[in-house]
Amino acid sequence: MLSLCENRSEKGKELRSVVVDTLQELMKEDVQIVALEADLGGASKFTDIQKSHPDRFIQCGIAEANMVGVAAGLSVTGFKPFLHSFGPFATRRVFDQIFLSGAYAKNTLNIYGSDPGFTVGPNGGTHTTWEDIALMSSIPGAIICDPADAVQCEWIVRSFSKMEGIHYLRANRKNVRNVYAPGSTFTMGKGNVVKEGKDVLIITSGQLLSDALDCAENLQKEGIECEVIDMFCVKPLDKELILARAKGKKAIITFENHNIHGGLGSMVAALLAEKQVGIPFLRHGVEERFGQVGTPEFLQEEFRLTAKDLEKTIHILLGEKQDGR
């Protein structure tokens, strides 16, 4: 059961603290949960776990591939490993180890890849991941979640702790705007319709859900009704919901903090093509670019991932403006 918060302008608890605090609570109940870090404990606050549960914390150093191997070994012996690194190092750098030592060997890995896309901020292009969903979605059976806020993030961590397999959480380390009311619960593999509308269907995930809702509210003042789906579980994709809510719409658009190739947009595009849904469709995300240095706010604007940018794309999609993006 879920409900929206009363004030979406407020920010909640830092997501890294949500992950760490939730794990510390779970560790009191489940002695099989262990945490692994790649020398980023200060950035992730996993050092708090090192202090509270030193016997269930492993500092693997700047050796992410080895960290995945250690986690896989722990899984073999019955432990439930949760491991963290920045998004590109938790996926791109260690893809083969996740694929073989994790998925192929039928082990459990709960991976927190932090600061995806523009949220990386001043760490720059080397630390930017626009391709983590594309990589992780290619692993058979992998589950990918992109939380909108602190409430949803906590629910995901708790859910992962009860599941077997490869699970990927891509989330900011810092605090983001609230969307859901405390106590809200969700269903893995199912999207949420957070705003209804008859004209345009917006499918999004992660903290961009707040921007998508801003966009929908702004366009409503112009007489354009947008329906917004929170596809927090990017894989498995809730195909039934998309097809059901697409009916009668004038246009469909995906909005993601990711490359348009291989991400949420590609998944939705494939579904619409296979089911021959004859509705105008566009993917709004990052196109053929690498990351760069800047504040998260600057980068969000630089890569056209704001509510205003989405509004412009929707106008183009509806054929109401012909002046480029």
mmCIF file of C-alpha atoms in Angstrom:
data_model
loop_
_atom_site.group_PDB
_atom_site.id
_atom_site.type_symbol
_atom_site.label_atom_id
_atom_site.label_comp_id
_atom_site.label_asym_id
_atom_site.label_seq_id
_atom_site.Cartn_x
_atom_site.Cartn_y
_atom_site.Cartn_z
ATOM 1 C CA MET A 1 0.000 0.000 0.000
ATOM 2 C CA LEU A 2 1.448 3.351 -0.969
ATOM 3 C CA SER A 3 0.533 7.007 -0.766
ATOM 4 C CA LEU A 4 2.237 10.214 -1.807
ATOM 5 C CA CYS A 5 3.773 12.584 0.729
ATOM 6 C CA GLU A 6 2.133 15.897 1.497
ATOM 7 C CA ASN A 7 5.088 18.101 0.546
ATOM 8 C CA ARG A 8 7.292 17.047 -2.381
ATOM 9 C CA SER A 9 9.530 20.095 -1.982
ATOM 10 C CA GLU A 10 11.110 18.636 1.157
ATOM 11 C CA LYS A 11 14.069 16.297 1.077
ATOM 12 C CA GLY A 12 14.295 13.133 3.118
ATOM 13 C CA LYS A 13 17.167 11.306 4.746
ATOM 14 C CA GLU A 14 20.353 10.754 2.746
ATOM 15 C CA LEU A 15 19.980 7.572 0.725
ATOM 16 C CA ARG A 16 23.376 6.269 1.818
ATOM 17 C CA SER A 17 22.201 6.609 5.424
ATOM 18 C CA VAL A 18 18.974 4.841 4.519
ATOM 19 C CA VAL A 19 20.957 1.906 3.135
ATOM 20 C CA VAL A 20 23.350 1.740 6.083
ATOM 21 C CA ASP A 21 20.758 2.245 8.831
ATOM 22 C CA THR A 22 18.461 -0.351 7.273
ATOM 23 C CA LEU A 23 21.282 -2.872 6.997
ATOM 24 C CA GLN A 24 22.261 -2.296 10.622
ATOM 25 C CA GLU A 25 18.674 -3.004 11.683
ATOM 26 C CA LEU A 26 18.514 -6.107 9.517
ATOM 27 C CA MET A 27 21.844 -7.354 10.874
ATOM 28 C CA LYS A 28 20.333 -7.481 14.350
ATOM 29 C CA GLU A 29 17.685 -9.881 13.059
ATOM 30 C CA ASP A 30 19.668 -11.828 10.467
ATOM 31 C CA VAL A 31 23.201 -12.982 11.304
ATOM 32 C CA GLN A 32 23.803 -14.022 7.679
ATOM 33 C CA ILE A 33 23.879 -10.445 6.363
ATOM 34 C CA VAL A 34 27.385 -9.120 5.692
ATOM 35 C CA ALA A 35 28.642 -5.841 4.211
ATOM 36 C CA LEU A 36 31.559 -5.342 1.841
ATOM 37 C CA GLU A 37 33.202 -2.088 0.800
ATOM 38 C CA ALA A 38 35.796 -1.037 -1.789
ATOM 39 C CA ASP A 39 37.633 1.639 0.208
ATOM 40 C CA LEU A 40 34.683 4.029 -0.051
ATOM 41 C CA GLY A 41 33.308 3.557 3.446
ATOM 42 C CA GLY A 42 33.460 7.271 4.179
ATOM 43 C CA ALA A 43 31.500 8.088 1.045
ATOM 44 C CA SER A 44 28.906 5.372 1.604
ATOM 45 C CA LYS A 45 28.900 5.492 5.435
ATOM 46 C CA PHE A 46 29.564 1.745 5.443
ATOM 47 C CA THR A 47 32.181 2.600 8.069
ATOM 48 C CA ASP A 48 29.223 2.861 10.459
ATOM 49 C CA ILE A 49 28.606 -0.842 9.849
ATOM 50 C CA GLN A 50 32.295 -1.502 10.424
ATOM 51 C CA LYS A 51 31.892 0.056 13.875
ATOM 52 C CA SER A 52 28.580 -1.578 14.801
ATOM 53 C CA HIS A 53 29.252 -5.021 13.278
ATOM 54 C CA PRO A 54 33.032 -5.374 12.816
ATOM 55 C CA ASP A 55 32.745 -9.153 12.499
ATOM 56 C CA ARG A 56 30.407 -8.796 9.506
ATOM 57 C CA PHE A 57 32.186 -6.046 7.593
ATOM 58 C CA ILE A 58 34.933 -6.667 5.040
ATOM 59 C CA GLN A 59 37.085 -3.861 3.689
ATOM 60 C CA CYS A 60 38.198 -5.113 0.268
ATOM 61 C CA GLY A 61 40.162 -2.036 -0.751
ATOM 62 C CA ILE A 62 40.258 -0.556 -4.240
ATOM 63 C CA ALA A 63 39.730 -3.980 -5.810
ATOM 64 C CA GLU A 64 36.096 -4.241 -6.833
ATOM 65 C CA ALA A 65 36.529 -7.416 -8.881
ATOM 66 C CA ASN A 66 37.994 -9.138 -5.852
ATOM 67 C CA MET A 67 35.157 -7.747 -3.704
ATOM 68 C CA VAL A 68 32.584 -9.418 -5.966
ATOM 69 C CA GLY A 69 34.532 -12.666 -5.781
ATOM 70 C CA VAL A 70 34.643 -12.493 -1.983
ATOM 71 C CA ALA A 71 30.907 -11.739 -1.888
ATOM 72 C CA ALA A 72 30.188 -14.695 -4.169
ATOM 73 C CA GLY A 73 32.229 -16.947 -1.891
ATOM 74 C CA LEU A 74 30.292 -15.731 1.120
ATOM 75 C CA SER A 75 27.043 -16.470 -0.719
ATOM 76 C CA VAL A 76 28.189 -20.041 -1.360
ATOM 77 C CA THR A 77 28.531 -20.534 2.385
ATOM 78 C CA GLY A 78 25.058 -19.139 3.123
ATOM 79 C CA PHE A 79 25.760 -15.483 3.818
ATOM 80 C CA LYS A 80 23.803 -12.593 2.295
ATOM 81 C CA PRO A 81 26.352 -10.063 1.020
ATOM 82 C CA PHE A 82 25.603 -6.388 0.449
ATOM 83 C CA LEU A 83 28.391 -4.596 -1.391
ATOM 84 C CA HIS A 84 28.931 -0.986 -2.382
ATOM 85 C CA SER A 85 30.954 1.043 -4.816
ATOM 86 C CA PHE A 86 30.271 3.977 -7.099
ATOM 87 C CA GLY A 87 27.995 3.002 -9.989
ATOM 88 C CA PRO A 88 30.616 2.492 -12.743
ATOM 89 C CA PHE A 89 32.904 0.496 -10.461
ATOM 90 C CA ALA A 90 30.041 -1.637 -9.126
ATOM 91 C CA THR A 91 28.891 -2.619 -12.626
ATOM 92 C CA ARG A 92 31.115 -1.752 -15.597
ATOM 93 C CA ARG A 93 34.434 -2.545 -13.920
ATOM 94 C CA VAL A 94 33.286 -5.867 -12.456
ATOM 95 C CA PHE A 95 30.733 -7.039 -14.996
ATOM 96 C CA ASP A 96 32.425 -10.375 -15.727
ATOM 97 C CA GLN A 97 32.715 -11.244 -12.039
ATOM 98 C CA ILE A 98 29.049 -10.402 -11.416
ATOM 99 C CA PHE A 99 28.017 -12.413 -14.459
ATOM 100 C CA LEU A 100 30.100 -15.539 -13.765
ATOM 101 C CA SER A 101 30.833 -15.670 -10.027
ATOM 102 C CA GLY A 102 27.432 -14.231 -9.198
ATOM 103 C CA ALA A 103 24.681 -15.019 -11.677
ATOM 104 C CA TYR A 104 26.082 -18.014 -13.560
ATOM 105 C CA ALA A 105 27.114 -19.682 -10.300
ATOM 106 C CA LYS A 106 23.651 -19.002 -8.850
ATOM 107 C CA ASN A 107 24.940 -16.902 -5.974
ATOM 108 C CA THR A 108 23.331 -13.923 -4.269
ATOM 109 C CA LEU A 109 24.820 -10.448 -4.633
ATOM 110 C CA ASN A 110 23.086 -7.311 -3.352
ATOM 111 C CA ILE A 111 24.899 -4.461 -5.081
ATOM 112 C CA TYR A 112 24.530 -0.784 -4.209
ATOM 113 C CA GLY A 113 25.916 1.263 -7.101
ATOM 114 C CA SER A 114 25.854 4.827 -5.870
ATOM 115 C CA ASP A 115 25.580 8.187 -7.638
ATOM 116 C CA PRO A 116 24.256 7.123 -11.048
ATOM 117 C CA GLY A 117 24.237 9.567 -13.964
ATOM 118 C CA PHE A 118 24.241 13.276 -13.145
ATOM 119 C CA THR A 119 24.172 12.636 -9.388
ATOM 120 C CA VAL A 120 27.916 11.875 -9.513
ATOM 121 C CA GLY A 121 28.598 15.621 -9.448
ATOM 122 C CA PRO A 122 32.235 16.801 -9.265
ATOM 123 C CA ASN A 123 33.679 13.277 -9.383
ATOM 124 C CA GLY A 124 33.469 13.700 -13.142
ATOM 125 C CA GLY A 125 33.385 11.591 -16.273
ATOM 126 C CA THR A 126 35.481 8.684 -14.999
ATOM 127 C CA HIS A 127 32.972 8.134 -12.187
ATOM 128 C CA THR A 128 29.851 8.676 -14.291
ATOM 129 C CA THR A 129 27.677 5.760 -15.307
ATOM 130 C CA TRP A 130 25.081 6.205 -18.026
ATOM 131 C CA GLU A 131 25.195 2.489 -18.861
ATOM 132 C CA ASP A 132 24.728 0.520 -15.632
ATOM 133 C CA ILE A 133 21.141 -0.497 -16.391
ATOM 134 C CA ALA A 134 22.156 -1.628 -19.874
ATOM 135 C CA LEU A 135 24.867 -3.843 -18.399
ATOM 136 C CA MET A 136 22.923 -5.268 -15.469
ATOM 137 C CA SER A 137 19.750 -5.879 -17.476
ATOM 138 C CA SER A 138 21.681 -8.235 -19.755
ATOM 139 C CA ILE A 139 22.300 -10.623 -16.846
ATOM 140 C CA PRO A 140 19.665 -13.392 -16.777
ATOM 141 C CA GLY A 141 17.406 -13.064 -13.747
ATOM 142 C CA ALA A 142 18.985 -9.867 -12.410
ATOM 143 C CA ILE A 143 16.695 -7.402 -10.626
ATOM 144 C CA ILE A 144 17.335 -3.667 -11.022
ATOM 145 C CA CYS A 145 15.776 -1.025 -8.770
ATOM 146 C CA ASP A 146 16.030 2.755 -9.019
ATOM 147 C CA PRO A 147 14.391 4.323 -5.929
ATOM 148 C CA ALA A 148 12.605 7.651 -6.084
ATOM 149 C CA ASP A 149 13.214 8.584 -2.455
ATOM 150 C CA ALA A 150 14.232 7.436 1.014
ATOM 151 C CA VAL A 151 10.979 5.589 1.728
ATOM 152 C CA GLN A 152 11.238 3.505 -1.414
ATOM 153 C CA CYS A 153 14.969 2.955 -0.931
ATOM 154 C CA GLU A 154 14.456 1.435 2.513
ATOM 155 C CA TRP A 155 11.727 -0.859 1.213
ATOM 156 C CA ILE A 156 14.028 -2.085 -1.579
ATOM 157 C CA VAL A 157 16.922 -2.866 0.772
ATOM 158 C CA ARG A 158 14.608 -4.805 3.081
ATOM 159 C CA SER A 159 13.166 -6.702 0.124
ATOM 160 C CA PHE A 160 16.590 -7.578 -1.280
ATOM 161 C CA SER A 161 17.581 -9.062 2.081
ATOM 162 C CA LYS A 162 14.860 -11.701 1.688
ATOM 163 C CA MET A 163 15.617 -12.641 -1.924
ATOM 164 C CA GLU A 164 18.170 -14.787 -3.715
ATOM 165 C CA GLY A 165 19.975 -13.814 -6.905
ATOM 166 C CA ILE A 166 21.564 -10.713 -8.400
ATOM 167 C CA HIS A 167 20.040 -7.455 -7.171
ATOM 168 C CA TYR A 168 21.179 -3.993 -8.188
ATOM 169 C CA LEU A 169 20.249 -0.787 -6.372
ATOM 170 C CA ARG A 170 21.245 2.388 -8.251
ATOM 171 C CA ALA A 171 20.775 5.367 -5.997
ATOM 172 C CA ASN A 172 22.174 8.759 -5.035
ATOM 173 C CA ARG A 173 24.257 8.911 -1.881
ATOM 174 C CA LYS A 174 22.755 12.237 -0.824
ATOM 175 C CA ASN A 175 19.197 13.218 0.034
ATOM 176 C CA VAL A 176 16.537 13.638 -2.635
ATOM 177 C CA ARG A 177 13.036 15.088 -2.638
ATOM 178 C CA ASN A 178 10.315 13.088 -0.934
ATOM 179 C CA VAL A 179 7.648 11.425 -3.071
ATOM 180 C CA TYR A 180 6.100 8.729 -0.912
ATOM 181 C CA ALA A 181 4.615 8.931 2.565
ATOM 182 C CA PRO A 182 6.381 7.015 5.351
ATOM 183 C CA GLY A 183 5.182 3.427 5.624
ATOM 184 C CA SER A 184 4.428 3.062 1.925
ATOM 185 C CA THR A 185 5.054 -0.409 0.540
ATOM 186 C CA PHE A 186 5.558 -1.575 -3.015
ATOM 187 C CA THR A 187 5.582 -4.715 -5.127
ATOM 188 C CA MET A 188 8.761 -5.910 -6.769
ATOM 189 C CA GLY A 189 8.354 -6.016 -10.523
ATOM 190 C CA LYS A 190 5.328 -3.724 -10.520
ATOM 191 C CA GLY A 191 5.215 -0.052 -11.458
ATOM 192 C CA ASN A 192 3.120 2.574 -9.692
ATOM 193 C CA VAL A 193 0.746 5.045 -11.301
ATOM 194 C CA VAL A 194 1.439 8.147 -9.221
ATOM 195 C CA LYS A 195 -0.557 10.580 -11.345
ATOM 196 C CA GLU A 196 -3.350 9.906 -13.811
ATOM 197 C CA GLY A 197 -3.919 11.735 -17.086
ATOM 198 C CA LYS A 198 -5.525 11.117 -20.448
ATOM 199 C CA ASP A 199 -3.051 12.687 -22.905
ATOM 200 C CA VAL A 200 0.580 11.658 -22.355
ATOM 201 C CA LEU A 201 2.066 8.665 -20.546
ATOM 202 C CA ILE A 202 5.386 9.422 -18.800
ATOM 203 C CA ILE A 203 7.357 6.376 -17.640
ATOM 204 C CA THR A 204 10.288 7.179 -15.356
ATOM 205 C CA SER A 205 12.340 5.910 -12.421
ATOM 206 C CA GLY A 206 14.608 7.087 -9.629
ATOM 207 C CA GLN A 207 14.779 10.643 -8.379
ATOM 208 C CA LEU A 208 13.626 11.893 -11.796
ATOM 209 C CA LEU A 209 10.150 10.868 -10.683
ATOM 210 C CA SER A 210 9.961 14.183 -8.809
ATOM 211 C CA ASP A 211 10.881 16.088 -11.970
ATOM 212 C CA ALA A 212 8.372 14.106 -14.004
ATOM 213 C CA LEU A 213 5.650 15.057 -11.549
ATOM 214 C CA ASP A 214 6.747 18.712 -11.727
ATOM 215 C CA CYS A 215 6.496 18.497 -15.511
ATOM 216 C CA ALA A 216 3.043 16.930 -15.355
ATOM 217 C CA GLU A 217 1.789 19.622 -13.001
ATOM 218 C CA ASN A 218 3.179 22.396 -15.210
ATOM 219 C CA LEU A 219 1.667 20.947 -18.386
ATOM 220 C CA GLN A 220 -1.672 20.506 -16.678
ATOM 221 C CA LYS A 221 -1.844 24.303 -16.443
ATOM 222 C CA GLU A 222 -1.594 24.321 -20.245
ATOM 223 C CA GLY A 223 -4.394 21.811 -20.604
ATOM 224 C CA ILE A 224 -2.140 18.789 -21.218
ATOM 225 C CA GLU A 225 -2.873 15.885 -18.889
ATOM 226 C CA CYS A 226 0.097 13.610 -18.194
ATOM 227 C CA GLU A 227 -0.067 10.242 -16.507
ATOM 228 C CA VAL A 228 3.103 9.334 -14.591
ATOM 229 C CA ILE A 229 4.327 5.821 -13.893
ATOM 230 C CA ASP A 230 7.083 5.202 -11.360
ATOM 231 C CA MET A 231 8.930 2.210 -12.817
ATOM 232 C CA PHE A 232 11.199 1.898 -9.792
ATOM 233 C CA CYS A 233 11.780 -1.759 -10.650
ATOM 234 C CA VAL A 234 13.307 -1.356 -14.091
ATOM 235 C CA LYS A 235 13.851 -5.089 -14.426
ATOM 236 C CA PRO A 236 11.679 -7.078 -14.472
ATOM 237 C CA LEU A 237 9.697 -4.470 -16.394
ATOM 238 C CA ASP A 238 5.986 -4.195 -15.622
ATOM 239 C CA LYS A 239 4.855 -4.795 -19.188
ATOM 240 C CA GLU A 240 1.205 -5.320 -18.314
ATOM 241 C CA LEU A 241 0.923 -1.936 -16.629
ATOM 242 C CA ILE A 242 2.569 -0.115 -19.542
ATOM 243 C CA LEU A 243 0.301 -1.706 -22.132
ATOM 244 C CA ALA A 244 -2.797 -1.106 -20.022
ATOM 245 C CA ARG A 245 -2.043 2.567 -19.335
ATOM 246 C CA ALA A 246 -0.912 3.240 -22.912
ATOM 247 C CA LYS A 247 -4.416 2.696 -24.230
ATOM 248 C CA GLY A 248 -6.035 5.910 -25.413
ATOM 249 C CA LYS A 249 -2.920 8.072 -24.931
ATOM 250 C CA LYS A 250 -1.776 10.561 -27.565
ATOM 251 C CA ALA A 251 1.901 9.949 -26.808
ATOM 252 C CA ILE A 252 4.291 7.954 -24.611
ATOM 253 C CA ILE A 253 7.687 9.089 -23.317
ATOM 254 C CA THR A 254 10.364 7.595 -21.077
ATOM 255 C CA PHE A 255 12.451 9.853 -18.842
ATOM 256 C CA GLU A 256 15.653 8.435 -17.397
ATOM 257 C CA ASN A 257 18.954 9.372 -15.762
ATOM 258 C CA HIS A 258 20.694 6.957 -18.128
ATOM 259 C CA ASN A 259 21.749 6.508 -21.716
ATOM 260 C CA ILE A 260 18.721 6.058 -23.979
ATOM 261 C CA HIS A 261 20.496 2.982 -25.369
ATOM 262 C CA GLY A 262 19.923 -0.082 -23.234
ATOM 263 C CA GLY A 263 18.007 1.588 -20.424
ATOM 264 C CA LEU A 264 14.367 2.020 -19.484
ATOM 265 C CA GLY A 265 13.620 3.717 -22.808
ATOM 266 C CA SER A 266 14.998 0.832 -24.840
ATOM 267 C CA MET A 267 13.008 -1.686 -22.810
ATOM 268 C CA VAL A 268 9.767 0.220 -23.283
ATOM 269 C CA ALA A 269 10.508 0.801 -26.984
ATOM 270 C CA ALA A 270 10.999 -2.924 -27.534
ATOM 271 C CA LEU A 271 7.734 -3.698 -25.764
ATOM 272 C CA LEU A 272 5.738 -1.145 -27.763
ATOM 273 C CA ALA A 273 7.254 -2.387 -31.023
ATOM 274 C CA GLU A 274 6.629 -6.053 -30.266
ATOM 275 C CA LYS A 275 3.018 -5.400 -29.286
ATOM 276 C CA GLN A 276 2.595 -3.019 -32.253
ATOM 277 C CA VAL A 277 1.293 -0.193 -30.102
ATOM 278 C CA GLY A 278 0.728 2.543 -32.662
ATOM 279 C CA ILE A 279 1.281 5.564 -30.417
ATOM 280 C CA PRO A 280 3.982 8.258 -30.894
ATOM 281 C CA PHE A 281 6.907 7.472 -28.592
ATOM 282 C CA LEU A 282 10.196 9.114 -27.579
ATOM 283 C CA ARG A 283 13.038 8.263 -25.220
ATOM 284 C CA HIS A 284 14.234 11.216 -23.146
ATOM 285 C CA GLY A 285 17.631 10.533 -21.651
ATOM 286 C CA VAL A 286 21.321 10.905 -22.403
ATOM 287 C CA GLU A 287 22.408 10.522 -26.029
ATOM 288 C CA GLU A 288 25.951 9.565 -27.080
ATOM 289 C CA ARG A 289 27.769 11.480 -24.358
ATOM 290 C CA PHE A 290 30.279 10.861 -21.595
ATOM 291 C CA GLY A 291 30.037 12.405 -18.152
ATOM 292 C CA GLN A 292 31.800 15.555 -17.032
ATOM 293 C CA VAL A 293 32.639 17.571 -13.926
ATOM 294 C CA GLY A 294 30.037 19.830 -12.330
ATOM 295 C CA THR A 295 27.530 20.082 -9.526
ATOM 296 C CA PRO A 296 24.588 17.671 -9.783
ATOM 297 C CA GLU A 297 22.322 20.641 -10.463
ATOM 298 C CA PHE A 298 24.533 21.861 -13.320
ATOM 299 C CA LEU A 299 24.859 18.360 -14.777
ATOM 300 C CA GLN A 300 21.119 17.764 -14.668
ATOM 301 C CA GLU A 301 20.664 20.872 -16.788
ATOM 302 C CA GLU A 302 23.663 20.136 -19.002
ATOM 303 C CA PHE A 303 22.304 16.702 -19.901
ATOM 304 C CA ARG A 304 18.727 17.964 -20.367
ATOM 305 C CA LEU A 305 17.225 16.000 -17.510
ATOM 306 C CA THR A 306 15.085 18.697 -15.868
ATOM 307 C CA ALA A 307 11.316 19.043 -15.768
ATOM 308 C CA LYS A 308 11.560 21.939 -18.251
ATOM 309 C CA ASP A 309 13.509 19.776 -20.694
ATOM 310 C CA LEU A 310 10.884 17.064 -20.435
ATOM 311 C CA GLU A 311 8.153 19.617 -21.092
ATOM 312 C CA LYS A 312 9.886 20.703 -24.306
ATOM 313 C CA THR A 313 10.202 17.114 -25.495
ATOM 314 C CA ILE A 314 6.542 16.431 -24.810
ATOM 315 C CA HIS A 315 5.533 19.495 -26.799
ATOM 316 C CA ILE A 316 7.662 18.244 -29.694
ATOM 317 C CA LEU A 317 6.189 14.766 -29.368
ATOM 318 C CA LEU A 318 2.694 16.207 -29.548
ATOM 319 C CA GLY A 319 3.682 18.255 -32.589
ATOM 320 C CA GLU A 320 2.993 21.527 -30.808
ATOM 321 C CA LYS A 321 6.495 22.967 -31.226
ATOM 322 C CA GLN A 322 8.887 22.498 -34.109
ATOM 323 C CA ASP A 323 11.834 24.483 -32.772
ATOM 324 C CA GLY A 324 14.365 21.809 -31.793
ATOM 325 C CA ARG A 325 15.210 20.810 -28.248
#
